[in-house]
């Protein structure tokens, strides 16, 4: 059986169930690289120039971790998934960059995804990819339809059940049905929204287990994936009008929504050296200053970010939220 490797980095958290369903529908086995470690990150960093952003360094490390483990590696060039909305240039050149810096990589299965070129081009690209596994166009079509349905189910699972991508992936992989959330919301529990790209929010090595630390401190953690596409798009329209970047929803949309909702705190997470995020996070920060509904902190992560530094900033931020809530309670009594 042909083995297709998928790096556990960058777009993995957005699309893994869809990709897995597609390749398995074509009769392939899917191999995912292990969670990020310091060794994976260091090996990736050693292959690219120093000012490459942290998630791309981690991505290269994950590709290296798959060398010898699979027959092909799937690396799509995702240019645009919505009309006239464009992706960061790093995604556009990902397959070519990987070929150049990791020559020992297994053959790369790449596909150009650019919705601006029209649906016909998109379907042809999927068919060309499927033909690497089967000459039967009906089988490719069936796998593609199942993949689309898996993606919808994945998104719906996260937004309706308040799950993070790793939790939703685990449920979908174990193929168990989830019961709707029955626990009533706790009105006294403080909630903190994390805004940023999934490859920063859910990579526990890169963010020093931020979600785990917040949950340990008894905060309810909210993330962009827990919102519906409509909620995210509405928040973007209210805040900036029309989006320009593909994944603006994860930063501007989620940030705008949670600030309007008046959650206790919003933490914006971005990677050092990321051009799009430096603009988008600035918009969220200015909105936080305008609305004054929630405490806001931005956290910039890079390869040398020390765990102690993250913990200190987090403790100071949580302390600020605690004092603010106490002041509000004093005013209310
Ligand atoms: S959006 Fe920023 S962090 Fe993400 S790949 Fe592009 S430059 Fe890197």
CSV table of C-alpha atoms and ligand atoms in Angstrom, one decimal:
chain,number,residue,atom,x,y,z
A,1,UNK,CA,0.0,0.0,0.0
A,2,UNK,CA,1.3,3.5,-0.9
A,3,UNK,CA,2.1,5.6,2.1
A,4,UNK,CA,1.4,9.4,2.0
A,5,UNK,CA,3.2,11.5,4.6
A,6,UNK,CA,1.5,14.6,6.0
A,7,UNK,CA,3.6,17.0,8.1
A,8,UNK,CA,1.9,17.9,11.4
A,9,UNK,CA,2.5,21.6,10.7
A,10,UNK,CA,1.1,24.7,9.0
A,11,UNK,CA,-2.2,23.7,7.3
A,12,UNK,CA,-2.4,20.3,9.0
A,13,UNK,CA,-4.8,21.7,11.7
A,14,UNK,CA,-7.1,23.3,9.1
A,15,UNK,CA,-7.4,20.4,6.7
A,16,UNK,CA,-6.1,17.1,8.0
A,17,UNK,CA,-9.4,15.2,8.1
A,18,UNK,CA,-10.2,16.2,4.6
A,19,UNK,CA,-6.8,15.2,3.2
A,20,UNK,CA,-6.8,11.9,5.2
A,21,UNK,CA,-10.2,11.0,3.8
A,22,UNK,CA,-9.1,11.8,0.3
A,23,UNK,CA,-6.0,9.7,0.3
A,24,UNK,CA,-7.6,6.8,2.2
A,25,UNK,CA,-10.4,6.9,-0.3
A,26,UNK,CA,-7.8,6.3,-3.0
A,27,UNK,CA,-6.4,3.3,-1.2
A,28,UNK,CA,-3.4,5.0,0.3
A,29,UNK,CA,-2.2,4.8,4.0
A,30,UNK,CA,-1.6,8.2,5.7
A,31,UNK,CA,1.4,8.8,7.9
A,32,UNK,CA,1.6,11.9,10.1
A,33,UNK,CA,4.8,13.2,11.5
A,34,UNK,CA,5.0,13.2,15.4
A,35,UNK,CA,4.2,16.3,17.5
A,36,UNK,CA,6.9,19.0,17.3
A,37,UNK,CA,9.9,18.5,19.5
A,38,UNK,CA,13.1,20.6,19.9
A,39,UNK,CA,14.9,18.2,17.7
A,40,UNK,CA,12.3,18.6,14.9
A,41,UNK,CA,12.4,22.3,15.2
A,42,UNK,CA,16.2,22.5,15.2
A,43,UNK,CA,16.5,20.2,12.2
A,44,UNK,CA,14.0,22.4,10.3
A,45,UNK,CA,15.8,25.6,11.3
A,46,UNK,CA,19.1,24.3,10.1
A,47,UNK,CA,17.7,24.1,6.5
A,48,UNK,CA,16.4,27.6,6.0
A,49,UNK,CA,17.7,31.1,6.4
A,50,UNK,CA,17.5,32.6,9.9
A,51,UNK,CA,14.7,35.1,9.2
A,52,UNK,CA,12.3,32.5,8.0
A,53,UNK,CA,9.2,32.5,10.2
A,54,UNK,CA,9.0,29.9,13.0
A,55,UNK,CA,6.1,27.9,11.6
A,56,UNK,CA,7.9,27.3,8.3
A,57,UNK,CA,11.0,26.2,10.2
A,58,UNK,CA,8.9,23.8,12.1
A,59,UNK,CA,7.3,22.6,8.8
A,60,UNK,CA,10.7,21.7,7.4
A,61,UNK,CA,11.5,19.8,10.5
A,62,UNK,CA,8.3,17.8,10.1
A,63,UNK,CA,9.2,17.0,6.5
A,64,UNK,CA,12.6,15.7,7.7
A,65,UNK,CA,10.8,13.6,10.3
A,66,UNK,CA,8.9,11.9,7.5
A,67,UNK,CA,12.0,11.0,5.4
A,68,UNK,CA,12.1,7.2,5.2
A,69,UNK,CA,8.6,6.8,6.6
A,70,UNK,CA,6.5,7.3,3.5
A,71,UNK,CA,6.5,7.0,-0.3
A,72,UNK,CA,5.2,10.5,-1.0
A,73,UNK,CA,4.8,13.7,1.0
A,74,UNK,CA,1.7,15.8,0.4
A,75,UNK,CA,2.5,19.5,0.3
A,76,UNK,CA,-0.2,21.6,-1.5
A,77,UNK,CA,0.5,25.2,-2.7
A,78,UNK,CA,-2.6,26.9,-1.3
A,79,UNK,CA,-2.8,30.3,-3.0
A,80,UNK,CA,-6.4,31.2,-2.4
A,81,UNK,CA,-9.5,29.5,-1.1
A,82,UNK,CA,-11.8,32.4,-1.5
A,83,UNK,CA,-12.1,34.8,-4.4
A,84,UNK,CA,-9.8,37.8,-4.4
A,85,UNK,CA,-8.4,36.8,-1.0
A,86,UNK,CA,-4.8,35.7,-1.0
A,87,UNK,CA,-2.5,33.6,1.1
A,88,UNK,CA,0.8,34.5,2.6
A,89,UNK,CA,3.7,34.0,0.1
A,90,UNK,CA,5.2,31.3,2.2
A,91,UNK,CA,2.3,28.9,1.4
A,92,UNK,CA,2.5,29.7,-2.3
A,93,UNK,CA,6.1,28.4,-2.6
A,94,UNK,CA,6.0,25.7,0.0
A,95,UNK,CA,6.4,22.7,-2.4
A,96,UNK,CA,9.3,24.4,-4.3
A,97,UNK,CA,11.0,25.6,-1.1
A,98,UNK,CA,10.8,22.1,0.4
A,99,UNK,CA,12.3,20.5,-2.8
A,100,UNK,CA,15.1,23.0,-2.6
A,101,UNK,CA,16.0,22.8,1.0
A,102,UNK,CA,15.2,19.1,1.7
A,103,UNK,CA,16.6,17.3,-1.4
A,104,UNK,CA,16.3,13.9,0.4
A,105,UNK,CA,12.5,14.4,0.8
A,106,UNK,CA,10.4,11.6,-0.7
A,107,UNK,CA,8.7,12.7,-3.9
A,108,UNK,CA,6.3,15.6,-3.2
A,109,UNK,CA,2.6,15.4,-4.2
A,110,UNK,CA,1.8,19.0,-4.9
A,111,UNK,CA,-1.4,20.6,-6.0
A,112,UNK,CA,-2.1,24.3,-6.8
A,113,UNK,CA,-5.2,25.5,-5.1
A,114,UNK,CA,-6.3,28.9,-6.4
A,115,UNK,CA,-10.0,29.5,-6.4
A,116,UNK,CA,-9.5,32.6,-8.5
A,117,UNK,CA,-8.7,30.4,-11.5
A,118,UNK,CA,-12.3,29.0,-11.4
A,119,UNK,CA,-13.9,25.8,-10.2
A,120,UNK,CA,-13.0,23.9,-13.4
A,121,UNK,CA,-9.3,24.4,-12.8
A,122,UNK,CA,-9.7,23.4,-9.2
A,123,UNK,CA,-11.5,20.1,-10.0
A,124,UNK,CA,-8.8,19.3,-12.7
A,125,UNK,CA,-6.1,19.8,-10.1
A,126,UNK,CA,-7.8,17.4,-7.8
A,127,UNK,CA,-8.2,14.9,-10.6
A,128,UNK,CA,-4.6,15.2,-11.6
A,129,UNK,CA,-3.6,14.5,-7.9
A,130,UNK,CA,-6.0,11.5,-7.7
A,131,UNK,CA,-4.5,10.0,-10.9
A,132,UNK,CA,-1.3,9.4,-9.1
A,133,UNK,CA,-3.2,6.6,-7.3
A,134,UNK,CA,-5.9,5.4,-9.7
A,135,UNK,CA,-6.9,5.8,-13.3
A,136,UNK,CA,-10.6,5.5,-12.4
A,137,UNK,CA,-12.1,9.1,-12.4
A,138,UNK,CA,-15.2,7.9,-10.5
A,139,UNK,CA,-13.0,6.7,-7.7
A,140,UNK,CA,-11.3,10.1,-7.5
A,141,UNK,CA,-14.6,11.9,-7.6
A,142,UNK,CA,-16.0,9.7,-4.8
A,143,UNK,CA,-12.8,10.3,-2.7
A,144,UNK,CA,-13.1,14.0,-3.3
A,145,UNK,CA,-16.8,14.2,-2.3
A,146,UNK,CA,-16.1,12.2,0.9
A,147,UNK,CA,-13.2,14.5,1.7
A,148,UNK,CA,-15.4,17.6,1.3
A,149,UNK,CA,-18.0,16.0,3.6
A,150,UNK,CA,-15.3,15.2,6.2
A,151,UNK,CA,-14.1,18.8,6.1
A,152,UNK,CA,-17.7,20.1,6.7
A,153,UNK,CA,-18.1,17.6,9.6
A,154,UNK,CA,-14.8,18.7,11.1
A,155,UNK,CA,-15.7,22.4,11.0
A,156,UNK,CA,-19.1,21.8,12.4
A,157,UNK,CA,-17.8,19.6,15.2
A,158,UNK,CA,-15.5,22.3,16.3
A,159,UNK,CA,-18.0,25.2,16.1
A,160,UNK,CA,-20.9,23.4,17.6
A,161,UNK,CA,-19.1,21.5,20.4
A,162,UNK,CA,-16.5,24.1,21.2
A,163,UNK,CA,-13.6,21.7,20.3
A,164,UNK,CA,-10.1,22.5,19.3
A,165,UNK,CA,-8.7,20.9,16.1
A,166,UNK,CA,-6.6,18.3,17.9
A,167,UNK,CA,-9.7,17.2,19.9
A,168,UNK,CA,-11.9,17.1,16.8
A,169,UNK,CA,-9.2,15.2,14.9
A,170,UNK,CA,-9.0,12.6,17.7
A,171,UNK,CA,-12.8,12.2,17.7
A,172,UNK,CA,-13.0,11.8,13.9
A,173,UNK,CA,-10.0,9.4,13.8
A,174,UNK,CA,-11.6,7.2,16.5
A,175,UNK,CA,-14.9,7.4,14.5
A,176,UNK,CA,-17.0,7.8,17.7
A,177,UNK,CA,-20.1,9.8,17.7
A,178,UNK,CA,-20.0,12.9,20.0
A,179,UNK,CA,-22.8,13.7,22.4
A,180,UNK,CA,-23.8,17.3,22.4
A,181,UNK,CA,-22.3,19.3,25.3
A,182,UNK,CA,-24.6,18.9,28.3
A,183,UNK,CA,-22.6,20.8,31.0
A,184,UNK,CA,-24.2,24.2,31.7
A,185,UNK,CA,-21.9,27.1,31.2
A,186,UNK,CA,-20.3,28.3,34.4
A,187,UNK,CA,-21.0,32.1,34.6
A,188,UNK,CA,-18.3,32.7,37.2
A,189,UNK,CA,-15.5,31.1,35.2
A,190,UNK,CA,-13.3,33.7,33.4
A,191,UNK,CA,-12.8,33.1,29.7
A,192,UNK,CA,-9.8,33.9,27.6
A,193,UNK,CA,-9.8,33.9,23.8
A,194,UNK,CA,-6.7,32.9,21.9
A,195,UNK,CA,-6.5,34.4,18.4
A,196,UNK,CA,-4.0,33.4,15.8
A,197,UNK,CA,-3.2,30.7,13.3
A,198,UNK,CA,-3.9,27.1,14.3
A,199,UNK,CA,-0.2,26.2,13.7
A,200,UNK,CA,0.7,28.5,16.5
A,201,UNK,CA,-2.2,27.9,18.9
A,202,UNK,CA,-2.2,24.1,18.8
A,203,UNK,CA,1.5,23.3,18.5
A,204,UNK,CA,2.3,22.7,22.2
A,205,UNK,CA,6.1,22.9,21.7
A,206,UNK,CA,6.0,26.2,19.8
A,207,UNK,CA,3.6,27.9,22.3
A,208,UNK,CA,4.9,26.3,25.4
A,209,UNK,CA,1.6,24.6,26.2
A,210,UNK,CA,-0.4,27.8,26.5
A,211,UNK,CA,-3.9,26.1,26.3
A,212,UNK,CA,-2.9,23.6,29.0
A,213,UNK,CA,-1.6,26.3,31.3
A,214,UNK,CA,-4.8,28.4,31.0
A,215,UNK,CA,-6.9,25.3,31.6
A,216,UNK,CA,-4.8,24.4,34.6
A,217,UNK,CA,-5.5,27.9,36.0
A,218,UNK,CA,-9.3,27.2,35.5
A,219,UNK,CA,-9.9,29.5,32.6
A,220,UNK,CA,-12.3,28.6,29.8
A,221,UNK,CA,-10.2,28.8,26.6
A,222,UNK,CA,-11.9,30.0,23.4
A,223,UNK,CA,-10.3,29.7,20.0
A,224,UNK,CA,-11.2,30.8,16.4
A,225,UNK,CA,-12.3,27.3,15.4
A,226,UNK,CA,-15.1,27.4,18.0
A,227,UNK,CA,-16.8,30.1,15.9
A,228,UNK,CA,-18.8,29.6,12.7
A,229,UNK,CA,-17.6,31.0,9.4
A,230,UNK,CA,-20.6,33.4,9.4
A,231,UNK,CA,-19.6,34.8,12.9
A,232,UNK,CA,-16.0,35.2,11.7
A,233,UNK,CA,-16.9,36.9,8.4
A,234,UNK,CA,-19.4,39.2,10.1
A,235,UNK,CA,-16.8,40.3,12.7
A,236,UNK,CA,-14.3,41.1,9.8
A,237,UNK,CA,-16.9,43.1,7.9
A,238,UNK,CA,-17.7,45.2,11.0
A,239,UNK,CA,-14.1,45.8,11.8
A,240,UNK,CA,-12.2,46.2,8.5
A,241,UNK,CA,-14.8,45.8,5.7
A,242,UNK,CA,-13.4,43.3,3.3
A,243,UNK,CA,-10.6,40.8,4.1
A,244,UNK,CA,-7.4,40.6,2.1
A,245,UNK,CA,-5.6,37.7,3.6
A,246,UNK,CA,-6.8,34.1,3.4
A,247,UNK,CA,-6.5,33.3,7.1
A,248,UNK,CA,-7.6,36.8,8.3
A,249,UNK,CA,-10.6,35.1,10.0
A,250,UNK,CA,-8.3,33.5,12.6
A,251,UNK,CA,-6.9,36.8,13.7
A,252,UNK,CA,-9.1,39.8,12.8
A,253,UNK,CA,-12.4,37.8,12.7
A,254,UNK,CA,-11.9,35.9,15.9
A,255,UNK,CA,-10.3,38.9,17.7
A,256,UNK,CA,-13.1,41.2,16.6
A,257,UNK,CA,-15.8,38.7,17.6
A,258,UNK,CA,-14.4,37.9,21.1
A,259,UNK,CA,-13.7,41.6,21.8
A,260,UNK,CA,-17.3,42.6,20.9
A,261,UNK,CA,-18.6,39.7,23.0
A,262,UNK,CA,-16.6,41.2,26.0
A,263,UNK,CA,-14.7,38.1,27.0
A,264,UNK,CA,-12.4,38.6,30.0
A,265,UNK,CA,-9.1,38.5,28.0
A,266,UNK,CA,-7.9,38.1,24.5
A,267,UNK,CA,-4.3,36.8,23.7
A,268,UNK,CA,-3.1,37.4,20.2
A,269,UNK,CA,-0.4,35.0,19.2
A,270,UNK,CA,1.9,35.6,16.3
A,271,UNK,CA,5.2,34.5,14.9
A,272,UNK,CA,8.2,36.7,14.9
A,273,UNK,CA,8.9,37.9,11.3
A,274,UNK,CA,5.4,37.4,10.1
A,275,UNK,CA,4.3,40.3,7.8
A,276,UNK,CA,0.6,39.6,7.6
A,277,UNK,CA,0.2,39.0,11.3
A,278,UNK,CA,2.0,42.2,12.3
A,279,UNK,CA,-0.7,44.1,10.4
A,280,UNK,CA,-3.7,42.0,11.4
A,281,UNK,CA,-2.7,41.8,15.1
A,282,UNK,CA,-2.3,45.6,15.2
A,283,UNK,CA,-5.9,46.0,14.0
A,284,UNK,CA,-7.1,43.7,16.8
A,285,UNK,CA,-5.0,45.6,19.3
A,286,UNK,CA,-6.4,48.9,18.2
A,287,UNK,CA,-9.9,47.5,18.4
A,288,UNK,CA,-9.2,46.3,22.0
A,289,UNK,CA,-8.1,49.8,22.9
A,290,UNK,CA,-11.2,51.3,21.3
A,291,UNK,CA,-13.8,49.0,22.8
A,292,UNK,CA,-12.1,48.6,26.2
A,293,UNK,CA,-14.3,45.5,26.9
A,294,UNK,CA,-11.5,43.0,27.4
A,295,UNK,CA,-7.9,42.9,28.5
A,296,UNK,CA,-5.6,42.3,25.6
A,297,UNK,CA,-2.0,40.9,25.3
A,298,UNK,CA,0.0,40.0,22.2
A,299,UNK,CA,2.6,37.2,22.4
A,300,UNK,CA,5.2,36.9,19.7
A,301,UNK,CA,6.7,33.5,19.4
A,302,UNK,CA,10.1,32.6,17.9
A,303,UNK,CA,12.6,29.9,18.0
A,304,UNK,CA,14.4,31.3,21.1
A,305,UNK,CA,11.3,32.2,23.1
A,306,UNK,CA,12.0,30.9,26.6
A,307,UNK,CA,9.3,29.0,28.5
A,308,UNK,CA,10.0,31.2,31.6
A,309,UNK,CA,9.3,34.3,29.5
A,310,UNK,CA,5.9,33.0,28.3
A,311,UNK,CA,5.0,32.0,31.9
A,312,UNK,CA,5.9,35.4,33.3
A,313,UNK,CA,3.9,37.3,30.7
A,314,UNK,CA,0.9,34.9,31.2
A,315,UNK,CA,1.0,35.2,35.0
A,316,UNK,CA,1.1,39.0,34.7
A,317,UNK,CA,-1.8,39.0,32.2
A,318,UNK,CA,-4.0,36.7,34.4
A,319,UNK,CA,-3.3,38.8,37.4
A,320,UNK,CA,-4.5,41.9,35.5
A,321,UNK,CA,-7.7,40.0,34.5
A,322,UNK,CA,-8.2,38.9,38.1
A,323,UNK,CA,-7.9,42.4,39.5
A,324,UNK,CA,-10.2,43.8,36.8
A,325,UNK,CA,-12.9,41.2,37.6
A,326,UNK,CA,-12.5,42.0,41.3
A,327,UNK,CA,-13.0,45.7,40.7
A,328,UNK,CA,-16.1,45.0,38.6
A,329,UNK,CA,-17.5,42.8,41.4
A,330,UNK,CA,-16.9,45.6,43.9
A,331,UNK,CA,-18.7,48.1,41.8
A,332,UNK,CA,-21.7,45.7,41.3
A,333,UNK,CA,-22.2,45.0,45.1
B,1,LIG,S1,1.3,33.9,7.7
B,1,LIG,FE1,3.1,34.5,8.9
B,1,LIG,S2,3.5,32.8,10.3
B,1,LIG,FE2,2.2,32.0,8.7
B,1,LIG,S3,3.5,31.2,7.1
B,1,LIG,FE3,3.1,33.3,6.5
B,1,LIG,S4,4.8,34.5,7.4
B,1,LIG,FE4,4.8,32.5,8.4
